[in-house]
Amino acid sequence: GNSVTQMEGPVTLSEEAFLTINCTYTATGYPSLFWYVQYPGEGLQLLLKATKADDKGSNKGFEATYRKETTSFHLEKGSVQVSDSAVYFCALKTGGFKTIFGAGTRLFVKA
Amino acid sequence: SAVISQKPSRDICQRGTSLTIQCQVDSQVTMMFWYRQQPGQSLTLIATANQGSEATYESGFVIDKFPISRPNLTFSTLTVSNMSPEDSSIYLCSVEGGANTGELFFGEGSRLTVL
């Protein structure tokens, strides 16, 4: 079946450090891939997405590239801020209605 | 985009009781999704609610435990019945963005604690 695997957290970084959160997936067909973010006390919101191989999604300085050959969609940011502290979820959606989420990775950014 | 309001935002419940969570969307949508997020874990889809038909439940979830109503295109309720401490979770209502974007919009969630 379809599944998403994320690196375990928490991840703790200092401000301005480089961030990578790994995400790999298993899916039949050609899924769309997403990163959602959940800030403290808030609901999930879409951070970025990619719908086909080699697409790069980007938003708020975050980027992720859809790599079909490695079935990966790693999240990166060149310089994190304290305000980026949140839980990040990788997710996939195939042609059906169901979105499948990874376990989530909590990020702490220290000033 | 869609704005989703959920009530209650949090509640503390006694074992054996039931609680109904309401979800209101600011636009008409075909499908509404109910997710559970157990402490420190990811989101698990409970069911998909379509207006005018029975909800479709995922494996491991049954209608007797999680009855869902969908009376119109902007509103849905999820009831957690005969609660036990294992039902302590955040329950999230979600809808999909338009034009087959695949993007989901979420309410802020309802945090239930069962004693």
Short mmCIF file of C-alpha atoms in Angstrom, two decimals:
data_model
loop_
_atom_site.label_atom_id
_atom_site.label_comp_id
_atom_site.label_asym_id
_atom_site.label_seq_id
_atom_site.Cartn_x
_atom_site.Cartn_y
_atom_site.Cartn_z
CA GLY A 1 0.00 0.00 0.00
CA ASN A 2 0.92 3.67 -0.11
CA SER A 3 3.06 5.03 2.69
CA VAL A 4 5.26 7.94 3.73
CA THR A 5 8.37 7.71 5.88
CA GLN A 6 9.91 10.76 7.52
CA MET A 7 13.03 11.20 9.58
CA GLU A 8 12.35 11.08 13.26
CA GLY A 9 12.58 14.18 15.36
CA PRO A 10 12.92 16.29 17.17
CA VAL A 11 15.40 18.26 15.13
CA THR A 12 17.09 21.08 17.02
CA LEU A 13 18.97 23.77 15.12
CA SER A 14 20.42 27.17 15.80
CA GLU A 15 19.05 30.16 13.94
CA GLU A 16 20.46 30.53 10.40
CA ALA A 17 21.42 26.86 10.21
CA PHE A 18 20.63 24.73 7.16
CA LEU A 19 17.63 22.42 7.45
CA THR A 20 16.94 19.10 5.78
CA ILE A 21 14.02 16.87 6.72
CA ASN A 22 14.05 13.61 4.82
CA CYS A 23 10.91 12.10 3.32
CA THR A 24 10.56 8.97 1.21
CA TYR A 25 7.41 7.40 -0.11
CA THR A 26 5.93 4.22 -1.50
CA ALA A 27 3.06 4.57 -3.90
CA THR A 28 1.38 2.96 -6.85
CA GLY A 29 0.90 5.28 -9.76
CA TYR A 30 2.07 8.86 -9.75
CA PRO A 31 1.28 10.63 -6.51
CA SER A 32 1.24 14.31 -5.73
CA LEU A 33 3.53 15.15 -2.83
CA PHE A 34 3.04 17.73 -0.10
CA TRP A 35 4.66 19.25 2.93
CA TYR A 36 2.31 20.53 5.62
CA VAL A 37 3.33 22.54 8.67
CA GLN A 38 1.66 22.73 12.07
CA TYR A 39 2.70 25.72 14.17
CA PRO A 40 2.13 25.51 17.93
CA GLY A 41 -1.56 25.76 18.77
CA GLU A 42 -2.65 25.91 15.13
CA GLY A 43 -4.09 23.57 12.53
CA LEU A 44 -2.13 22.11 9.65
CA GLN A 45 -1.51 24.26 6.61
CA LEU A 46 0.04 23.52 3.28
CA LEU A 47 3.66 24.61 3.00
CA LEU A 48 4.45 23.44 -0.54
CA LYS A 49 3.62 20.77 -3.07
CA ALA A 50 4.79 19.08 -6.27
CA THR A 51 2.61 17.14 -8.65
CA LYS A 52 5.05 15.40 -10.98
CA ALA A 53 8.60 14.13 -11.16
CA ASP A 54 11.37 16.77 -11.06
CA ASP A 55 8.92 19.49 -9.97
CA LYS A 56 10.22 21.74 -7.22
CA GLY A 57 7.80 23.14 -4.69
CA SER A 58 8.82 26.26 -2.78
CA ASN A 59 7.37 28.63 -0.22
CA LYS A 60 8.67 30.86 2.60
CA GLY A 61 12.27 29.88 1.78
CA PHE A 62 11.51 26.16 1.97
CA GLU A 63 12.04 23.91 -1.05
CA ALA A 64 11.46 20.27 -1.94
CA THR A 65 12.06 18.43 -5.22
CA TYR A 66 10.00 15.45 -6.36
CA ARG A 67 12.56 12.73 -7.08
CA LYS A 68 10.90 9.75 -8.71
CA GLU A 69 14.13 7.75 -9.06
CA THR A 70 14.76 7.85 -5.31
CA THR A 71 11.05 8.16 -4.32
CA SER A 72 11.96 11.11 -2.15
CA PHE A 73 10.67 14.62 -1.38
CA HIS A 74 13.15 16.06 1.13
CA LEU A 75 12.38 19.45 2.68
CA GLU A 76 15.19 22.02 2.79
CA LYS A 77 15.73 25.57 3.96
CA GLY A 78 18.99 27.43 3.75
CA SER A 79 18.64 29.53 6.90
CA VAL A 80 16.05 28.70 9.54
CA GLN A 81 14.47 31.19 11.92
CA VAL A 82 13.00 30.78 15.37
CA SER A 83 9.57 31.28 13.80
CA ASP A 84 10.08 28.08 11.76
CA SER A 85 9.73 26.00 14.92
CA ALA A 86 6.82 23.68 14.16
CA VAL A 87 5.92 20.13 13.22
CA TYR A 88 6.39 19.28 9.54
CA PHE A 89 4.41 16.53 7.81
CA CYS A 90 5.23 14.95 4.47
CA ALA A 91 2.18 13.62 2.64
CA LEU A 92 1.13 12.00 -0.61
CA LYS A 93 -2.07 11.74 -2.56
CA THR A 94 -2.76 9.46 -5.47
CA GLY A 95 -5.74 9.47 -7.77
CA GLY A 96 -8.14 8.58 -4.96
CA PHE A 97 -9.48 10.85 -2.27
CA LYS A 98 -7.20 9.82 0.54
CA THR A 99 -4.13 11.77 1.65
CA ILE A 100 -1.53 9.77 3.55
CA PHE A 101 0.67 11.54 6.07
CA GLY A 102 4.07 10.75 7.46
CA ALA A 103 4.67 10.66 11.20
CA GLY A 104 5.72 14.29 11.39
CA THR A 105 9.05 15.85 12.37
CA ARG A 106 9.23 18.41 15.14
CA LEU A 107 11.69 21.24 14.55
CA PHE A 108 13.06 23.46 17.32
CA VAL A 109 15.07 26.49 16.29
CA LYS A 110 17.12 28.22 19.00
CA ALA A 111 17.98 31.91 18.92
CA SER B 1 -8.97 28.53 -0.05
CA ALA B 2 -11.37 27.48 2.67
CA VAL B 3 -11.84 28.63 6.24
CA ILE B 4 -12.88 25.89 8.63
CA SER B 5 -14.25 26.40 12.12
CA GLN B 6 -14.42 23.59 14.63
CA LYS B 7 -16.18 23.43 17.97
CA PRO B 8 -15.29 22.70 20.69
CA SER B 9 -11.61 23.59 20.48
CA ARG B 10 -10.95 21.43 23.53
CA ASP B 11 -12.86 19.47 26.12
CA ILE B 12 -12.32 17.16 29.04
CA CYS B 13 -14.72 14.23 29.08
CA GLN B 14 -15.59 11.41 31.39
CA ARG B 15 -15.17 7.79 30.40
CA GLY B 16 -18.33 6.32 28.86
CA THR B 17 -19.77 9.60 27.63
CA SER B 18 -20.10 10.84 24.05
CA LEU B 19 -19.09 14.13 22.50
CA THR B 20 -20.07 15.72 19.19
CA ILE B 21 -17.61 17.87 17.28
CA GLN B 22 -18.93 20.39 14.79
CA CYS B 23 -17.21 21.52 11.61
CA GLN B 24 -18.34 24.54 9.59
CA VAL B 25 -16.80 25.52 6.23
CA ASP B 26 -17.14 28.93 4.64
CA SER B 27 -17.86 27.48 1.19
CA GLN B 28 -19.75 24.54 -0.26
CA VAL B 29 -17.66 21.40 -0.58
CA THR B 30 -18.46 17.91 -1.78
CA MET B 31 -16.31 15.93 0.62
CA MET B 32 -15.28 16.57 4.19
CA PHE B 33 -12.65 14.49 5.94
CA TRP B 34 -12.28 13.65 9.61
CA TYR B 35 -8.80 12.86 10.93
CA ARG B 36 -7.48 11.79 14.31
CA GLN B 37 -4.09 12.88 15.60
CA GLN B 38 -3.09 10.94 18.67
CA PRO B 39 -0.49 12.50 20.98
CA GLY B 40 2.86 12.78 19.24
CA GLN B 41 1.63 10.87 16.20
CA SER B 42 0.60 11.53 12.65
CA LEU B 43 -2.83 12.05 11.20
CA THR B 44 -5.06 9.05 10.57
CA LEU B 45 -8.12 9.35 8.37
CA ILE B 46 -11.27 8.26 10.21
CA ALA B 47 -13.84 8.74 7.47
CA THR B 48 -14.91 10.73 4.44
CA ALA B 49 -18.29 12.46 4.66
CA ASN B 50 -20.30 13.20 1.52
CA GLN B 51 -23.47 15.20 1.62
CA GLY B 52 -26.54 13.05 1.11
CA SER B 53 -24.89 9.68 1.61
CA GLU B 54 -23.39 7.53 4.35
CA ALA B 55 -19.86 8.34 5.40
CA THR B 56 -17.09 6.05 4.21
CA TYR B 57 -15.00 4.71 7.10
CA GLU B 58 -11.37 3.66 6.99
CA SER B 59 -10.16 0.34 8.29
CA GLY B 60 -10.25 0.26 12.07
CA PHE B 61 -13.03 2.84 12.42
CA VAL B 62 -16.73 2.00 12.65
CA ILE B 63 -19.93 3.98 12.47
CA ASP B 64 -21.13 2.91 15.92
CA LYS B 65 -18.05 4.44 17.52
CA PHE B 66 -17.71 7.49 15.25
CA PRO B 67 -21.11 8.41 13.79
CA ILE B 68 -20.93 11.25 11.29
CA SER B 69 -23.60 13.57 9.98
CA ARG B 70 -23.42 15.66 6.82
CA PRO B 71 -26.69 17.57 6.54
CA ASN B 72 -25.53 20.09 3.93
CA LEU B 73 -22.54 21.16 1.85
CA THR B 74 -20.96 23.37 4.52
CA PHE B 75 -21.39 21.44 7.76
CA SER B 76 -20.54 18.11 9.35
CA THR B 77 -20.41 16.58 12.79
CA LEU B 78 -18.33 13.75 14.23
CA THR B 79 -19.43 12.05 17.43
CA VAL B 80 -16.99 10.10 19.56
CA SER B 81 -19.17 7.58 21.39
CA ASN B 82 -18.67 5.74 24.65
CA MET B 83 -15.29 7.36 25.13
CA SER B 84 -12.30 5.76 26.81
CA PRO B 85 -8.88 7.29 27.61
CA GLU B 86 -7.57 5.81 24.35
CA ASP B 87 -9.83 8.25 22.49
CA SER B 88 -7.85 11.20 23.86
CA SER B 89 -6.67 12.87 20.66
CA ILE B 90 -6.96 15.88 18.44
CA TYR B 91 -9.78 15.47 15.95
CA LEU B 92 -9.40 17.45 12.74
CA CYS B 93 -11.91 18.38 10.09
CA SER B 94 -10.55 18.90 6.60
CA VAL B 95 -11.69 19.76 3.09
CA GLU B 96 -9.93 19.67 -0.23
CA GLY B 97 -9.10 22.75 -2.23
CA GLY B 98 -10.86 23.20 -5.52
CA ALA B 99 -9.96 22.17 -9.06
CA ASN B 100 -8.28 18.91 -8.08
CA THR B 101 -5.40 20.67 -6.37
CA GLY B 102 -5.06 17.86 -3.86
CA GLU B 103 -4.41 20.45 -1.16
CA LEU B 104 -6.19 19.99 2.13
CA PHE B 105 -7.43 22.78 4.39
CA PHE B 106 -7.77 22.03 8.09
CA GLY B 107 -9.65 23.37 11.02
CA GLU B 108 -7.69 24.11 14.18
CA GLY B 109 -8.79 20.82 15.65
CA SER B 110 -10.68 19.67 18.71
CA ARG B 111 -8.48 18.42 21.52
CA LEU B 112 -10.29 15.82 23.61
CA THR B 113 -9.03 14.48 26.90
CA VAL B 114 -10.89 11.49 28.34
CA LEU B 115 -10.47 10.79 32.02
#
